PDB file of C-alpha atoms in Angstrom:
ATOM      1  CA  MET A   1       0.319   0.135   0.131  1.00 53.00           C
ATOM      2  CA  TYR A   2       1.129   3.209  -0.764  1.00 52.00           C
ATOM      3  CA  ALA A   3      -0.324   6.743   0.085  1.00 54.00           C
ATOM      4  CA  LEU A   4       2.237  10.118  -0.927  1.00 54.00           C
ATOM      5  CA  ARG A   5       1.655  13.291   0.143  1.00 53.00           C
ATOM      6  CA  LEU A   6       2.758  15.338  -2.731  1.00 54.00           C
ATOM      7  CA  ALA A   7       3.468  19.334  -2.582  1.00 51.00           C
ATOM      8  CA  SER A   8       2.279  20.804  -6.184  1.00 52.00           C
ATOM      9  CA  CYS A   9       3.331  24.516  -6.285  1.00 49.00           C
ATOM     10  CA  VAL A  10       1.639  26.293  -9.882  1.00 45.00           C
ATOM     11  CA  TYR A  11       4.330  28.803 -10.516  1.00 48.00           C
ATOM     12  CA  THR A  12       2.205  32.743 -11.030  1.00 49.00           C
ATOM     13  CA  SER A  13       3.626  35.959  -9.515  1.00 52.00           C
ATOM     14  CA  ASP A  14       2.926  34.332  -6.164  1.00 61.00           C
ATOM     15  CA  ARG A  15       4.764  31.224  -6.377  1.00 51.00           C
ATOM     16  CA  ILE A  16       1.422  29.479  -4.429  1.00 72.00           C
ATOM     17  CA  SER A  17       1.883  26.087  -3.653  1.00 80.00           C
ATOM     18  CA  GLY A  18      -0.323  23.142  -2.258  1.00 88.00           C
ATOM     19  CA  TYR A  19      -0.686  19.485  -1.285  1.00 93.00           C
ATOM     20  CA  PHE A  20      -2.465  16.472  -2.796  1.00 94.00           C
ATOM     21  CA  TRP A  21      -2.856  12.531  -1.398  1.00 96.00           C
ATOM     22  CA  HIS A  22      -1.858   9.719  -3.372  1.00 96.00           C
ATOM     23  CA  ILE A  23      -3.108   6.728  -2.087  1.00 96.00           C
ATOM     24  CA  THR A  24      -2.933   3.499  -4.547  1.00 95.00           C
ATOM     25  CA  ASP A  25      -2.460  -0.314  -3.930  1.00 95.00           C
ATOM     26  CA  THR A  26      -4.592  -0.953  -0.462  1.00 95.00           C
ATOM     27  CA  HIS A  27      -5.064  -4.786  -1.677  1.00 94.00           C
ATOM     28  CA  VAL A  28      -6.946  -4.872   1.851  1.00 94.00           C
ATOM     29  CA  ASP A  29      -7.503  -8.769   3.065  1.00 93.00           C
ATOM     30  CA  GLN A  30     -10.627  -8.709   5.052  1.00 90.00           C
ATOM     31  CA  ASN A  31      -8.981 -12.701   5.597  1.00 90.00           C
ATOM     32  CA  TYR A  32      -5.742 -11.481   7.142  1.00 94.00           C
ATOM     33  CA  SER A  33      -4.723 -13.357  10.606  1.00 94.00           C
ATOM     34  CA  ARG A  34      -1.999 -12.572  12.683  1.00 95.00           C
ATOM     35  CA  THR A  35      -1.665 -15.388  12.573  1.00 94.00           C
ATOM     36  CA  GLY A  36      -2.424 -17.174   9.955  1.00 94.00           C
ATOM     37  CA  ASN A  37      -0.378 -18.832   7.376  1.00 93.00           C
ATOM     38  CA  ALA A  38       2.715 -16.141   5.815  1.00 91.00           C
ATOM     39  CA  GLN A  39       3.027 -19.017   2.903  1.00 90.00           C
ATOM     40  CA  ASN A  40      -1.132 -18.496   2.695  1.00 90.00           C
ATOM     41  CA  MET A  41      -1.253 -15.210   1.923  1.00 90.00           C
ATOM     42  CA  CYS A  42      -2.255 -14.251   6.258  1.00 93.00           C
ATOM     43  CA  HIS A  43      -4.612 -16.676   6.263  1.00 91.00           C
ATOM     44  CA  GLU A  44      -5.780 -19.509   8.610  1.00 89.00           C
ATOM     45  CA  ASP A  45      -4.919 -23.039   7.197  1.00 80.00           C
ATOM     46  CA  LEU A  46      -8.138 -25.519   7.504  1.00 72.00           C
ATOM     47  CA  ASN A  47      -5.871 -28.192   8.050  1.00 67.00           C
ATOM     48  CA  ILE A  48      -3.160 -27.697  10.345  1.00 60.00           C
ATOM     49  CA  SER A  49      -2.012 -29.823  12.477  1.00 56.00           C
ATOM     50  CA  GLU A  50      -2.497 -28.833  16.629  1.00 47.00           C
ATOM     51  CA  SER A  51       0.659 -29.424  17.412  1.00 40.00           C
ATOM     52  CA  LYS A  52       1.372 -27.260  14.149  1.00 54.00           C
ATOM     53  CA  ALA A  53      -0.770 -24.659  15.540  1.00 52.00           C
ATOM     54  CA  ASN A  54       1.009 -24.611  18.725  1.00 49.00           C
ATOM     55  CA  ASN A  55       3.624 -22.881  16.633  1.00 53.00           C
ATOM     56  CA  VAL A  56       1.930 -19.208  15.505  1.00 61.00           C
ATOM     57  CA  SER A  57       3.916 -16.674  14.172  1.00 78.00           C
ATOM     58  CA  ASP A  58       2.568 -13.348  14.893  1.00 92.00           C
ATOM     59  CA  ASN A  59       2.049 -11.808  11.680  1.00 95.00           C
ATOM     60  CA  GLY A  60       1.531  -8.344  13.063  1.00 94.00           C
ATOM     61  CA  LEU A  61      -0.757  -6.012  13.764  1.00 95.00           C
ATOM     62  CA  TYR A  62      -0.103  -3.272  10.698  1.00 95.00           C
ATOM     63  CA  GLY A  63       0.600  -6.765   8.261  1.00 95.00           C
ATOM     64  CA  ASN A  64       3.640  -9.159   7.071  1.00 95.00           C
ATOM     65  CA  TYR A  65       5.438  -8.226   4.007  1.00 93.00           C
ATOM     66  CA  LEU A  66       3.635 -11.040   2.873  1.00 93.00           C
ATOM     67  CA  CYS A  67       0.923 -10.743   2.274  1.00 94.00           C
ATOM     68  CA  ASP A  68      -1.694  -7.597   2.159  1.00 95.00           C
ATOM     69  CA  SER A  69      -3.126  -5.079   3.589  1.00 96.00           C
ATOM     70  CA  PRO A  70      -4.596  -5.979   6.411  1.00 96.00           C
ATOM     71  CA  GLN A  71      -7.682  -3.270   7.515  1.00 96.00           C
ATOM     72  CA  TYR A  72      -5.694  -1.860  10.566  1.00 96.00           C
ATOM     73  CA  LEU A  73      -2.997  -0.507   8.441  1.00 97.00           C
ATOM     74  CA  ILE A  74      -5.647   1.042   5.827  1.00 97.00           C
ATOM     75  CA  ASN A  75      -7.278   2.482   9.539  1.00 97.00           C
ATOM     76  CA  ALA A  76      -3.967   4.161  10.843  1.00 97.00           C
ATOM     77  CA  THR A  77      -1.919   4.953   7.417  1.00 97.00           C
ATOM     78  CA  VAL A  78      -5.678   7.108   6.352  1.00 98.00           C
ATOM     79  CA  LEU A  79      -5.215   8.520  10.038  1.00 98.00           C
ATOM     80  CA  SER A  80      -1.720   8.812   9.732  1.00 97.00           C
ATOM     81  CA  MET A  81      -2.501  10.974   6.344  1.00 97.00           C
ATOM     82  CA  LYS A  82      -4.776  13.431   8.140  1.00 97.00           C
ATOM     83  CA  TYR A  83      -2.327  13.686  10.738  1.00 97.00           C
ATOM     84  CA  ILE A  84       0.113  14.842   8.473  1.00 96.00           C
ATOM     85  CA  GLN A  85      -2.114  16.949   6.046  1.00 96.00           C
ATOM     86  CA  SER A  86      -5.276  17.187   7.143  1.00 96.00           C
ATOM     87  CA  THR A  87      -6.726  19.729   4.358  1.00 95.00           C
ATOM     88  CA  PRO A  88      -5.370  18.502   1.040  1.00 96.00           C
ATOM     89  CA  ASP A  89      -6.250  19.859  -2.024  1.00 95.00           C
ATOM     90  CA  PHE A  90      -7.507  17.231  -3.544  1.00 96.00           C
ATOM     91  CA  ILE A  91      -6.657  13.048  -3.013  1.00 97.00           C
ATOM     92  CA  ILE A  92      -6.154  11.191  -5.695  1.00 97.00           C
ATOM     93  CA  TRP A  93      -7.202   6.966  -5.679  1.00 97.00           C
ATOM     94  CA  THR A  94      -5.672   5.093  -7.797  1.00 96.00           C
ATOM     95  CA  GLY A  95      -7.202   2.190  -6.687  1.00 90.00           C
ATOM     96  CA  ASP A  96      -6.750  -1.203  -6.090  1.00 93.00           C
ATOM     97  CA  ASN A  97      -8.616  -2.480  -3.259  1.00 92.00           C
ATOM     98  CA  LEU A  98      -9.390  -5.716  -3.696  1.00 90.00           C
ATOM     99  CA  ALA A  99      -6.945  -8.509  -1.859  1.00 90.00           C
ATOM    100  CA  HIS A 100      -4.358 -10.977  -3.834  1.00 87.00           C
ATOM    101  CA  ILE A 101      -7.042 -13.643  -3.929  1.00 80.00           C
ATOM    102  CA  GLU A 102      -7.313 -16.295  -6.521  1.00 72.00           C
ATOM    103  CA  ASP A 103     -10.880 -17.631  -4.802  1.00 70.00           C
ATOM    104  CA  LEU A 104     -13.420 -17.301  -7.602  1.00 65.00           C
ATOM    105  CA  ASP A 105     -16.484 -16.519  -5.161  1.00 69.00           C
ATOM    106  CA  VAL A 106     -15.503 -13.380  -3.851  1.00 78.00           C
ATOM    107  CA  GLY A 107     -17.907 -11.511  -7.273  1.00 83.00           C
ATOM    108  CA  TRP A 108     -18.601  -8.753  -7.737  1.00 87.00           C
ATOM    109  CA  ASP A 109     -20.419  -8.091  -4.051  1.00 89.00           C
ATOM    110  CA  ILE A 110     -17.102  -8.019  -2.618  1.00 89.00           C
ATOM    111  CA  THR A 111     -15.402  -6.615  -4.636  1.00 90.00           C
ATOM    112  CA  LEU A 112     -17.628  -3.353  -4.594  1.00 93.00           C
ATOM    113  CA  GLU A 113     -18.369  -4.004  -0.896  1.00 93.00           C
ATOM    114  CA  SER A 114     -14.047  -3.428  -0.651  1.00 92.00           C
ATOM    115  CA  ILE A 115     -14.604   0.038  -2.329  1.00 95.00           C
ATOM    116  CA  ARG A 116     -17.117   0.738  -0.134  1.00 96.00           C
ATOM    117  CA  ASN A 117     -15.244   0.207   2.885  1.00 96.00           C
ATOM    118  CA  THR A 118     -12.542   2.453   1.639  1.00 96.00           C
ATOM    119  CA  THR A 119     -14.868   5.323  -0.008  1.00 97.00           C
ATOM    120  CA  LEU A 120     -16.341   5.621   3.059  1.00 98.00           C
ATOM    121  CA  LEU A 121     -13.362   6.095   5.167  1.00 98.00           C
ATOM    122  CA  LEU A 122     -11.571   8.556   2.612  1.00 98.00           C
ATOM    123  CA  THR A 123     -14.700  10.360   3.127  1.00 98.00           C
ATOM    124  CA  SER A 124     -15.525   9.912   6.335  1.00 98.00           C
ATOM    125  CA  THR A 125     -11.366  11.058   7.168  1.00 98.00           C
ATOM    126  CA  PHE A 126     -11.627  13.790   4.993  1.00 98.00           C
ATOM    127  CA  PRO A 127     -14.859  15.796   4.655  1.00 97.00           C
ATOM    128  CA  ASN A 128     -14.900  18.668   1.414  1.00 95.00           C
ATOM    129  CA  VAL A 129     -11.327  17.138  -0.210  1.00 97.00           C
ATOM    130  CA  PRO A 130     -12.385  15.940  -3.421  1.00 97.00           C
ATOM    131  CA  ILE A 131     -11.363  12.331  -3.976  1.00 97.00           C
ATOM    132  CA  LEU A 132     -10.067  11.334  -7.525  1.00 96.00           C
ATOM    133  CA  PRO A 133     -10.782   7.874  -7.782  1.00 96.00           C
ATOM    134  CA  SER A 134      -9.631   5.734 -11.050  1.00 95.00           C
ATOM    135  CA  ILE A 135     -10.574   1.603 -11.287  1.00 93.00           C
ATOM    136  CA  GLY A 136      -7.273  -0.404 -10.921  1.00 92.00           C
ATOM    137  CA  ASN A 137      -6.570  -4.157 -12.221  1.00 91.00           C
ATOM    138  CA  HIS A 138      -8.119  -5.402  -8.635  1.00 90.00           C
ATOM    139  CA  ASP A 139     -11.068  -3.478  -8.159  1.00 91.00           C
ATOM    140  CA  SER A 140     -12.855  -5.944 -10.697  1.00 88.00           C
ATOM    141  CA  PHE A 141     -14.394  -9.198 -11.403  1.00 84.00           C
ATOM    142  CA  PRO A 142     -12.077 -11.551 -11.759  1.00 83.00           C
ATOM    143  CA  PRO A 143      -9.262  -9.399 -11.696  1.00 85.00           C
ATOM    144  CA  ASN A 144      -7.803  -7.560 -14.198  1.00 85.00           C
ATOM    145  CA  ILE A 145     -10.738  -7.629 -16.234  1.00 83.00           C
ATOM    146  CA  LEU A 146     -13.284  -5.940 -17.720  1.00 81.00           C
ATOM    147  CA  PRO A 147     -15.525  -6.519 -20.067  1.00 74.00           C
ATOM    148  CA  THR A 148     -16.498  -4.835 -23.112  1.00 74.00           C
ATOM    149  CA  ASP A 149     -19.965  -6.322 -23.678  1.00 71.00           C
ATOM    150  CA  ASN A 150     -23.569  -4.789 -23.004  1.00 69.00           C
ATOM    151  CA  THR A 151     -23.243  -5.989 -19.513  1.00 68.00           C
ATOM    152  CA  THR A 152     -20.738  -2.437 -18.937  1.00 76.00           C
ATOM    153  CA  SER A 153     -22.952  -0.003 -17.377  1.00 77.00           C
ATOM    154  CA  ASN A 154     -24.233  -2.314 -15.118  1.00 83.00           C
ATOM    155  CA  ILE A 155     -20.836  -3.058 -13.314  1.00 87.00           C
ATOM    156  CA  TYR A 156     -20.240   0.614 -14.107  1.00 89.00           C
ATOM    157  CA  LYS A 157     -23.126   1.696 -12.168  1.00 91.00           C
ATOM    158  CA  GLY A 158     -22.220  -0.739  -9.028  1.00 92.00           C
ATOM    159  CA  TYR A 159     -18.758   1.193  -8.712  1.00 93.00           C
ATOM    160  CA  LEU A 160     -20.923   4.849  -8.260  1.00 95.00           C
ATOM    161  CA  GLU A 161     -24.343   3.113  -6.330  1.00 95.00           C
ATOM    162  CA  LYS A 162     -22.334  -0.184  -4.097  1.00 95.00           C
ATOM    163  CA  GLY A 163     -18.547   1.891  -3.865  1.00 94.00           C
ATOM    164  CA  ARG A 164     -20.358   4.808  -3.249  1.00 96.00           C
ATOM    165  CA  TRP A 165     -17.885   6.752  -5.689  1.00 95.00           C
ATOM    166  CA  LYS A 166     -21.650   8.751  -6.126  1.00 95.00           C
ATOM    167  CA  ASP A 167     -20.649  10.500  -3.548  1.00 95.00           C
ATOM    168  CA  LEU A 168     -17.050  11.236  -5.409  1.00 95.00           C
ATOM    169  CA  ILE A 169     -18.003  12.288  -8.365  1.00 93.00           C
ATOM    170  CA  ASN A 170     -20.243  15.197 -10.097  1.00 91.00           C
ATOM    171  CA  GLU A 171     -24.002  13.873 -10.286  1.00 91.00           C
ATOM    172  CA  SER A 172     -23.406  15.308 -14.306  1.00 92.00           C
ATOM    173  CA  GLU A 173     -20.926  13.397 -14.956  1.00 92.00           C
ATOM    174  CA  TRP A 174     -22.164  10.046 -14.041  1.00 89.00           C
ATOM    175  CA  SER A 175     -23.724   9.019 -17.093  1.00 88.00           C
ATOM    176  CA  THR A 176     -20.415   9.693 -19.048  1.00 88.00           C
ATOM    177  CA  PHE A 177     -18.778   7.417 -16.636  1.00 87.00           C
ATOM    178  CA  VAL A 178     -21.080   4.389 -16.647  1.00 85.00           C
ATOM    179  CA  GLN A 179     -20.432   4.680 -20.537  1.00 78.00           C
TER     180      GLN A 179
END
């Protein structure tokens, strides 16, 4: 997960400067476990022996570099962003919210729920700050694929409605977004 605070300078006679945040690749994993197997994305092994279960290492509250981000890390990062720069001019959010999982049971509902959770976290932490979202390759189901047939507009409507991007995108731009 990356969160960057960038200073943007506009060169005018007054030399005005401003700030924005760029947040990307959060890859939130709702199945992250501190006692999970790091070789299995920090998920609990269902077939683990009792003797092995007693010898579990701690992946940490903020995660393990071998695994995707626990929600706690995302929350702490966004709160740190607010502490460092509470009133940025805008936030660029370039997606990749869903964990690197190959579970075919995930589907669009879980994908859009992950996006909605991050939308709500950002909008509640940075009220009245414009947030500019974009779709990443892990913001679709299956990952890396967005359909090109007649179902596309319904998928983009899902981002607006279930993902709560309607809170981020001007209503006058919704029809363009779903095309």
